[in-house]
């Protein structure tokens, strides 16, 4: 008889879940205090991931915008021995390539190896600026699913504790809180982790593209210094 009552209660609970429209707020709050805490942490990680992505994306986009004729103007100034004019053009151009070439221009007259080393050191600083805070996205991508999984483990512990406290008389309503925590935090953690992972890889791709552009411009500049000046 008890088994029939439990079965009927379970069916009634399932029907309520299927027929009742449950808001996101209801889903979060029904997970209990621990579920709310986990969801708040995941929400903060989600906001952080969005902020980091937008901030880095705009920074990388600004740094990659450069006049296609920039290197040609530099070549003309160098051929005409107007080094100061070339340096001034670099100062007015806000880009990693311009700052790297400016460092090389300021060392013209010294050995080519010294010029190349100065440009390379400046390039490392520029790449660091582009990659700044991107690793936080990788951390969020790894941490969010783990936090969600922690919620799953705690939720299942809560469910089994309810079973133990009822001495085998399982009431589906008593288990709902633990099950909410287990399922909801797992889903939320995966969503945040996947988004952060996609953001991270997209930004890495953009940085690689910018680095390739920087290397191309610097190579053209060093080739310029190796060519004899023809007048």
CSV table of N, CA and C in Angstrom, one decimal, residues 112 219-229:
chain,number,residue,atom,x,y,z
A,112,UNK,N,72.8,46.2,-36.5
A,112,UNK,CA,71.5,45.7,-36.8
A,112,UNK,C,71.0,44.8,-35.7
A,219,UNK,N,59.4,42.9,-40.0
A,219,UNK,CA,60.3,42.2,-41.0
A,219,UNK,C,60.5,43.2,-42.2
A,220,UNK,N,59.5,43.9,-42.6
A,220,UNK,CA,59.6,44.9,-43.7
A,220,UNK,C,60.6,46.0,-43.3
A,221,UNK,N,60.5,46.4,-42.0
A,221,UNK,CA,61.3,47.5,-41.5
A,221,UNK,C,62.8,47.1,-41.5
A,222,UNK,N,63.0,45.9,-41.0
A,222,UNK,CA,64.4,45.4,-40.9
A,222,UNK,C,65.0,45.1,-42.3
A,223,UNK,N,64.2,44.7,-43.2
A,223,UNK,CA,64.6,44.5,-44.6
A,223,UNK,C,65.0,45.9,-45.2
A,224,UNK,N,64.2,46.9,-44.8
A,224,UNK,CA,64.5,48.2,-45.3
A,224,UNK,C,65.9,48.7,-44.8
A,225,UNK,N,66.3,48.4,-43.6
A,225,UNK,CA,67.6,48.8,-43.1
A,225,UNK,C,68.7,48.0,-43.7
A,226,UNK,N,68.4,46.8,-44.2
A,226,UNK,CA,69.4,46.0,-44.9
A,226,UNK,C,69.7,46.4,-46.3
A,227,UNK,N,68.7,47.2,-46.9
A,227,UNK,CA,68.9,47.5,-48.3
A,227,UNK,C,69.7,48.8,-48.4
A,228,UNK,N,70.6,48.8,-49.4
A,228,UNK,CA,71.3,50.1,-49.6
A,228,UNK,C,70.4,51.2,-50.1
A,229,UNK,N,70.7,52.4,-49.7
A,229,UNK,CA,69.9,53.5,-50.1
A,229,UNK,C,70.2,53.9,-51.5
